[in-house]
mmCIF file of C-alpha atoms in Angstrom:
data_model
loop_
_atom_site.group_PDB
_atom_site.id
_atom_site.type_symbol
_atom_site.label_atom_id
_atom_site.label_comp_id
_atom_site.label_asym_id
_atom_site.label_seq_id
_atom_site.Cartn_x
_atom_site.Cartn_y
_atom_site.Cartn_z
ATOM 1 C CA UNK B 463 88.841 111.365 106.554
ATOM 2 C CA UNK B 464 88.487 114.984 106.942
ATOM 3 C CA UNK B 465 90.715 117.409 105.381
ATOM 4 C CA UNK B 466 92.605 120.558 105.738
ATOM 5 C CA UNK B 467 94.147 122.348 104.030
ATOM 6 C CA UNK B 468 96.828 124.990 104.684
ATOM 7 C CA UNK B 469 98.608 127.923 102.290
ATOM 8 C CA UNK B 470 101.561 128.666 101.350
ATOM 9 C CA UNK B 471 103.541 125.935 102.512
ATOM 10 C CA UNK B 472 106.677 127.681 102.094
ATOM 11 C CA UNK B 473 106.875 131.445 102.566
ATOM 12 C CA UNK B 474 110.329 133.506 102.664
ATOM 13 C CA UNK B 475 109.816 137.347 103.229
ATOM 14 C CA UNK B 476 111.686 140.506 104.424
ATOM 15 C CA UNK B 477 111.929 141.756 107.878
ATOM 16 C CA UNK B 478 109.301 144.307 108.138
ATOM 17 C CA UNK B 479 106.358 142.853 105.950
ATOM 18 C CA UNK B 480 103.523 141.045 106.814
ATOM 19 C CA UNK B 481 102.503 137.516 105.683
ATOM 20 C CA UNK B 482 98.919 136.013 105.330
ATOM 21 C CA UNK B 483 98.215 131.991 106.104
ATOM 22 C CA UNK B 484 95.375 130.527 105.263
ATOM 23 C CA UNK B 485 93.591 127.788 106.842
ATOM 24 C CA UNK B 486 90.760 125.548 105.147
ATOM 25 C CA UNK B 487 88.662 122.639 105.794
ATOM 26 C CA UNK B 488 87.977 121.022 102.778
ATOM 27 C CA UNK B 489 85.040 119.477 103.287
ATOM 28 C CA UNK B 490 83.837 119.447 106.304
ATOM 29 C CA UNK B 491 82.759 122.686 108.624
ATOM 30 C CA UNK B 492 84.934 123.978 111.534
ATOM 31 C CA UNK B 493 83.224 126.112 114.100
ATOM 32 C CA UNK B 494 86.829 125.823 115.702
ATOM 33 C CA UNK B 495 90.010 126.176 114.770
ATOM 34 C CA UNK B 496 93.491 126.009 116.299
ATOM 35 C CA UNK B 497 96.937 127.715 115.252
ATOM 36 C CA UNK B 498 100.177 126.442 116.428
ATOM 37 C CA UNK B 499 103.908 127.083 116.392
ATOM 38 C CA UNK B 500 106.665 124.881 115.973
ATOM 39 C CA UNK B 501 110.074 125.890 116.540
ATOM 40 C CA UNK B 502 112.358 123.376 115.623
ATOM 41 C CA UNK B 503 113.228 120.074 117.718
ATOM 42 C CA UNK B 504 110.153 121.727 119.820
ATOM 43 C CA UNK B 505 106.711 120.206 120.525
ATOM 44 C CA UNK B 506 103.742 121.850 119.181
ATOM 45 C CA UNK B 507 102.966 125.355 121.211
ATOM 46 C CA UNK B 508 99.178 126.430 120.876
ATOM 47 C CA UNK B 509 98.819 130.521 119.771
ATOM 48 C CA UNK B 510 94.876 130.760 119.627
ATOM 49 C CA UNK B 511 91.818 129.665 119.475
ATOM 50 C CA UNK B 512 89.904 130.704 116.315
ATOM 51 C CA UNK B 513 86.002 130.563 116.475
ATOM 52 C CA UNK B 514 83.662 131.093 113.732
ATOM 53 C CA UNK B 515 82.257 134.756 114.059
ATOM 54 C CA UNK B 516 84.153 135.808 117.007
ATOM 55 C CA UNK B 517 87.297 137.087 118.377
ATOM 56 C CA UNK B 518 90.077 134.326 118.394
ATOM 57 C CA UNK B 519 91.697 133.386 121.991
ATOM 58 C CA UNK B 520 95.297 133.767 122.473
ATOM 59 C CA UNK B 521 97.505 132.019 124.712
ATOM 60 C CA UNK B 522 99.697 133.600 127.332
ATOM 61 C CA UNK B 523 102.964 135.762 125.509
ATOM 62 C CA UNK B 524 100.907 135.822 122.277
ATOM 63 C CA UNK B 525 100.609 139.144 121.037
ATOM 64 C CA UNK B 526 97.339 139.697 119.632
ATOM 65 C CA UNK B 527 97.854 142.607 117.573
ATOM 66 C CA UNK B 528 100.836 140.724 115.930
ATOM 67 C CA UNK B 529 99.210 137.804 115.411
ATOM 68 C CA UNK B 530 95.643 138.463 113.404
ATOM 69 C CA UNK B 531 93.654 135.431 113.229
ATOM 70 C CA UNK B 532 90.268 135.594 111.178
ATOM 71 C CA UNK B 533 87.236 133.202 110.927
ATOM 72 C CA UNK B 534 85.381 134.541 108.949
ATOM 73 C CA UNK B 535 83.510 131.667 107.723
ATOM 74 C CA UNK B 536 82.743 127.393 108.364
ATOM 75 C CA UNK B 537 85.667 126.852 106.460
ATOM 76 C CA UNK B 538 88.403 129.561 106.729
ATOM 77 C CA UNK B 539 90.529 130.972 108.864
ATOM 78 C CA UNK B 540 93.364 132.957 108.483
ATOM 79 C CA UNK B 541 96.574 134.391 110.300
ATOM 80 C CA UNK B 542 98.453 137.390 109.187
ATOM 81 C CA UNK B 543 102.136 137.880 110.692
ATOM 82 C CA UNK B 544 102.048 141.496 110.879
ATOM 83 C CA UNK B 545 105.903 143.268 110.754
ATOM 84 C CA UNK B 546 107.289 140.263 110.851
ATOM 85 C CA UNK B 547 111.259 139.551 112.329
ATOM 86 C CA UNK B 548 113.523 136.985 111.642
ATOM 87 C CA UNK B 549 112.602 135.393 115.282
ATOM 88 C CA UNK B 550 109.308 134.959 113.940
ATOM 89 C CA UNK B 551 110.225 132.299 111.609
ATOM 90 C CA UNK B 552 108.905 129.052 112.709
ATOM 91 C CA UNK B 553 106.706 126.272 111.478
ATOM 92 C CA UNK B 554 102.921 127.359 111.830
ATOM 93 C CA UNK B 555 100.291 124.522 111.764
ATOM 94 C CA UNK B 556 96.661 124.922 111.851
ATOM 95 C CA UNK B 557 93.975 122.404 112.971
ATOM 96 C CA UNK B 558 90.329 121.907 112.849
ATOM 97 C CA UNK B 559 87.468 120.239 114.952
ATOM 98 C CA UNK B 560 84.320 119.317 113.018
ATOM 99 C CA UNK B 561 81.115 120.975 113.641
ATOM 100 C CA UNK B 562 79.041 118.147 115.728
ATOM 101 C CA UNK B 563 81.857 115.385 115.490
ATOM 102 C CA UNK B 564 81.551 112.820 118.017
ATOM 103 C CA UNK B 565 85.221 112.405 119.295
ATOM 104 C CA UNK B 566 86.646 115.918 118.495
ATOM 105 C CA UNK B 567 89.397 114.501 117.063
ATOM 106 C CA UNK B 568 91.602 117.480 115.381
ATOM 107 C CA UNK B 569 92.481 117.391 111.750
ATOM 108 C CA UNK B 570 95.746 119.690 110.826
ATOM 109 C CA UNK B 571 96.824 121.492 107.375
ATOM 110 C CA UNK B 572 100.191 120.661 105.989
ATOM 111 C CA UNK B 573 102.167 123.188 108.262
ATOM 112 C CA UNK B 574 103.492 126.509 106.729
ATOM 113 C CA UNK B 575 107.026 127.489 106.901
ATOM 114 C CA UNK B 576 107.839 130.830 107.610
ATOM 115 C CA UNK B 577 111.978 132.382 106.976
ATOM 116 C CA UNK B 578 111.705 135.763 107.943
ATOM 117 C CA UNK B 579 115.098 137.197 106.506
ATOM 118 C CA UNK Q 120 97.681 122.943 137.038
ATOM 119 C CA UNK Q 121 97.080 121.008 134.057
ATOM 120 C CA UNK Q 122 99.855 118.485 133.179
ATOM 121 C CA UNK Q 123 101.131 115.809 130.547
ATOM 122 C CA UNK Q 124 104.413 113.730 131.152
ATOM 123 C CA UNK Q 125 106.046 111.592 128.593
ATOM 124 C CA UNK Q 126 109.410 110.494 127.942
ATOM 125 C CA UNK Q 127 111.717 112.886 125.998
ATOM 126 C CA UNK Q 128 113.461 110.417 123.822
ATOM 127 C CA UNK Q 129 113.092 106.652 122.847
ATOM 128 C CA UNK Q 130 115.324 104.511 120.872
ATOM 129 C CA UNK Q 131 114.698 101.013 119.601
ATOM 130 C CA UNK Q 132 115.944 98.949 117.258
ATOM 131 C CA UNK Q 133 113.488 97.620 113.954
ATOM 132 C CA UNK Q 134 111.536 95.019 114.049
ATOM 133 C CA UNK Q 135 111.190 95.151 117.603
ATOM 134 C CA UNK Q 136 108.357 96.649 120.152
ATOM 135 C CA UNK Q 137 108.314 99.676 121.823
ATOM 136 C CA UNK Q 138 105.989 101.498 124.355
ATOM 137 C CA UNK Q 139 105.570 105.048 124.979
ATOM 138 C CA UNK Q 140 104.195 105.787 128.201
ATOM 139 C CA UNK Q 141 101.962 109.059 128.843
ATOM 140 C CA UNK Q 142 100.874 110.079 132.283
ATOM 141 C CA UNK Q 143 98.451 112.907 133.051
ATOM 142 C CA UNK Q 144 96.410 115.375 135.277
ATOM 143 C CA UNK Q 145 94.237 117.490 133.786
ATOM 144 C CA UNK Q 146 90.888 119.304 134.470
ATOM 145 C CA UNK Q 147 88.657 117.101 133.460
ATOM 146 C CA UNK Q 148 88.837 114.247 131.018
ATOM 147 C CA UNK Q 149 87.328 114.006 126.944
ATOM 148 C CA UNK Q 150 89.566 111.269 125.756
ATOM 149 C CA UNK Q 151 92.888 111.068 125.019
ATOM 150 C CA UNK Q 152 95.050 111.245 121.402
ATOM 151 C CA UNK Q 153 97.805 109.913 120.138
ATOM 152 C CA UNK Q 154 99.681 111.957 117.269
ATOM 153 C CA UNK Q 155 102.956 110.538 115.141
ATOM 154 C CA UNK Q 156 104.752 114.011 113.922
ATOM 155 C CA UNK Q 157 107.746 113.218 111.206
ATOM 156 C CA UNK Q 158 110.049 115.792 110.572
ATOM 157 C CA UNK Q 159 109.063 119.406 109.096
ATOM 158 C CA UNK Q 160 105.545 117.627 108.951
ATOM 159 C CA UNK Q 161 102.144 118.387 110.434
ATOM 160 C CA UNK Q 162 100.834 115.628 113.117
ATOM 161 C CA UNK Q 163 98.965 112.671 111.610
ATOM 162 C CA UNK Q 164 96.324 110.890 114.301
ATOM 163 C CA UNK Q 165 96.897 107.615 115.554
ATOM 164 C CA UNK Q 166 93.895 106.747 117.868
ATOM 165 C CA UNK Q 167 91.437 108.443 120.317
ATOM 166 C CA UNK Q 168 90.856 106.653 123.612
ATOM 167 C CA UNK Q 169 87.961 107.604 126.095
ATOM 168 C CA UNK Q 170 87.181 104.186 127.989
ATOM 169 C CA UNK Q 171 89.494 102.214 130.073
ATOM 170 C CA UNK Q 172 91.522 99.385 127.898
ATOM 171 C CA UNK Q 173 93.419 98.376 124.570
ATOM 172 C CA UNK Q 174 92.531 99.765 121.309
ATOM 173 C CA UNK Q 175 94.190 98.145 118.630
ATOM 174 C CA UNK Q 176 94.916 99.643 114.832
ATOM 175 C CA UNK Q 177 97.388 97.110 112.713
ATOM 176 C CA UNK Q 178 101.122 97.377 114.352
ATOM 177 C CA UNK Q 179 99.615 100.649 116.831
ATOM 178 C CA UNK Q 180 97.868 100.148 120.080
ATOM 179 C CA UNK Q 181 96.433 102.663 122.649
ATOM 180 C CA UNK Q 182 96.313 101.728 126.229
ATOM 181 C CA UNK Q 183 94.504 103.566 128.842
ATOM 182 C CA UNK Q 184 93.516 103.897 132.816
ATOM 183 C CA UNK Q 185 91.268 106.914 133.538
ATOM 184 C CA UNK Q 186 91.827 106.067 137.416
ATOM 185 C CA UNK Q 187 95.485 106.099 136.655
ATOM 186 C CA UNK Q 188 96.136 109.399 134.610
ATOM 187 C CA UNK Q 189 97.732 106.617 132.085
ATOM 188 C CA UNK Q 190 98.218 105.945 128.835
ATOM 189 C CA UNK Q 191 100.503 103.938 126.586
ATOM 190 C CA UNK Q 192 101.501 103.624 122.597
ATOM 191 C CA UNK Q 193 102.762 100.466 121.053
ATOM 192 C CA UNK Q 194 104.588 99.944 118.661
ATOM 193 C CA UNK Q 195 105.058 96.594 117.032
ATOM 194 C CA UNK Q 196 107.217 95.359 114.474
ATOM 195 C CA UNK Q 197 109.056 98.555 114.192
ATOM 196 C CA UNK Q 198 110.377 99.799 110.785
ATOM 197 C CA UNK Q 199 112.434 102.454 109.893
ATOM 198 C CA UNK Q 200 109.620 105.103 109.020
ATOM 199 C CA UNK Q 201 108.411 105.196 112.643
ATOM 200 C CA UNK Q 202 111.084 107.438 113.444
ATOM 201 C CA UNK Q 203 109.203 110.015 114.571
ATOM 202 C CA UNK Q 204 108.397 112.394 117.345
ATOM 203 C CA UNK Q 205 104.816 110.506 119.031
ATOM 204 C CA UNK Q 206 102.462 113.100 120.904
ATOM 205 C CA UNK Q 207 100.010 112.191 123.772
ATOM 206 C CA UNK Q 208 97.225 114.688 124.049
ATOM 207 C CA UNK Q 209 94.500 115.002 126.453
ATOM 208 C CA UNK Q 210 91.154 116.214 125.890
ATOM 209 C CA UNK Q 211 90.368 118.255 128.916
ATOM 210 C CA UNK Q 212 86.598 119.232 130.539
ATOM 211 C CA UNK Q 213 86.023 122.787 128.552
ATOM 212 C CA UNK Q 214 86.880 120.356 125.245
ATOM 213 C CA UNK Q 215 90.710 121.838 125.099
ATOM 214 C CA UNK Q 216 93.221 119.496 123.988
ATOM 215 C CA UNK Q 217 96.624 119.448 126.167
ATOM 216 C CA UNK Q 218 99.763 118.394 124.985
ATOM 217 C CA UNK Q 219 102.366 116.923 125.907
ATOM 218 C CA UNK Q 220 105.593 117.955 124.247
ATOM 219 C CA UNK Q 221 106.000 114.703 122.428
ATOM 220 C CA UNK Q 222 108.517 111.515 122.235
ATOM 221 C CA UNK Q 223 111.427 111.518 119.784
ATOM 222 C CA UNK Q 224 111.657 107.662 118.852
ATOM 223 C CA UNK Q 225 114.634 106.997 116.955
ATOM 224 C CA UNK Q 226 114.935 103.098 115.451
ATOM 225 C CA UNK Q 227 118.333 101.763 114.738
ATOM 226 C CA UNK Q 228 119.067 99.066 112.542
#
């Protein structure tokens, strides 16, 4: 099956700094691509909608200047955590829906976990 | 508004069956997904339904009624690893998928 890929798994930084999470599909190409958050014991809470070559679409209470999501290309997207707080730290997950694919069945990275100290 | 209900928390006891229930009302309909979601771990698919009836994958099947807004997991021959949180998602008519917030299924011994 497809695959994605997401990095770091495990980031731990300062209150104040900004972290970068990438987002690839290995081999296949992803005109769209999703970013969640998890807090713990929590279900899954969409941020955005990332689209090749356009803005990204962000959910209600998600700040878009905080949150930076890139697409830049078929097969990456990225999202920054700009001046990041300890509330911030969560479980992010990304997914991906194959260019053409019949079902649009999602296919999510790993998950990145975020300690914001 | 759009709308997925399932039950918060499940517990059964291994080697037995268990079925997870998912209602839904959404804006549309593109199929509907099942995810299993361990731990501190990303969601792993289970099945994709878009017609009416029983899909079956090994000890997992996927029930669903489009005229019904329903939709059920099963579980058979439970082990110890399917303790997990199970998520029904819904594909609505602009192609966004809608979650539900997900089943924690703990099995006992």
């Amino acid at each position: 099956g497809a695959v994605v890929s997401q990095h770091p798994s495990w980031v731990i930084c300062k209150s104040g700094t900004s972290v970068k999470i990438e987002c690839r599909s290995l081999d296949f190409q992803a005109t769209t691509m999703f970013w969640y958050r998890q807090f713990p014991k929590q279900s899954l809470m969409l941020m955005a909608t990332s689209n090749e070559g356009s803005k990204a679409t962000y959910e209600q209470g998600v700040e878009k200047d905080k949150f930076l999501i890139n697409h830049a290309s078929l097969t990456l997207s990225t999202l920054t955590v700009t001046s990041a707080h300890p509330e911030d730290s969560s479980f992010y997950i990304c997914s991906a829906r194959e260019a053409g694919g019949e079902t649009g069945e999602l296919f999510f990275g790993e998950g990145s976990r975020l300690t914001v100290l | 508004g759009q709308n997925i209900d399932q039950p918060t928390e499940m517990t059964a006891t291994e080697g037995a069956i268990v079925q997870i229930n998912c209602t839904y009302q959404t804006s549309g309909f593109n199929g509907l997904f099942w995810y299993q979601q361990h731990a501190g771990e990303a969601p792993t698919f289970l099945s994709y339904n878009v017609l009416d009836g029983l899909e079956e994958k090994g000890r997992f099947s996927s029930f669903l009624s489009r005229s019904k807004g329903y939709s059920y997991l099963l579980l058979k021959e439970l082990q110890m690893k399917d303790s997990a949180s199970y998520l029904c998602a819904v594909l609505d008519s602009n192609y966004q998928l809608i979650w539900g917030a997900g089943t924690k299924l703990i099995i006992k011994p």
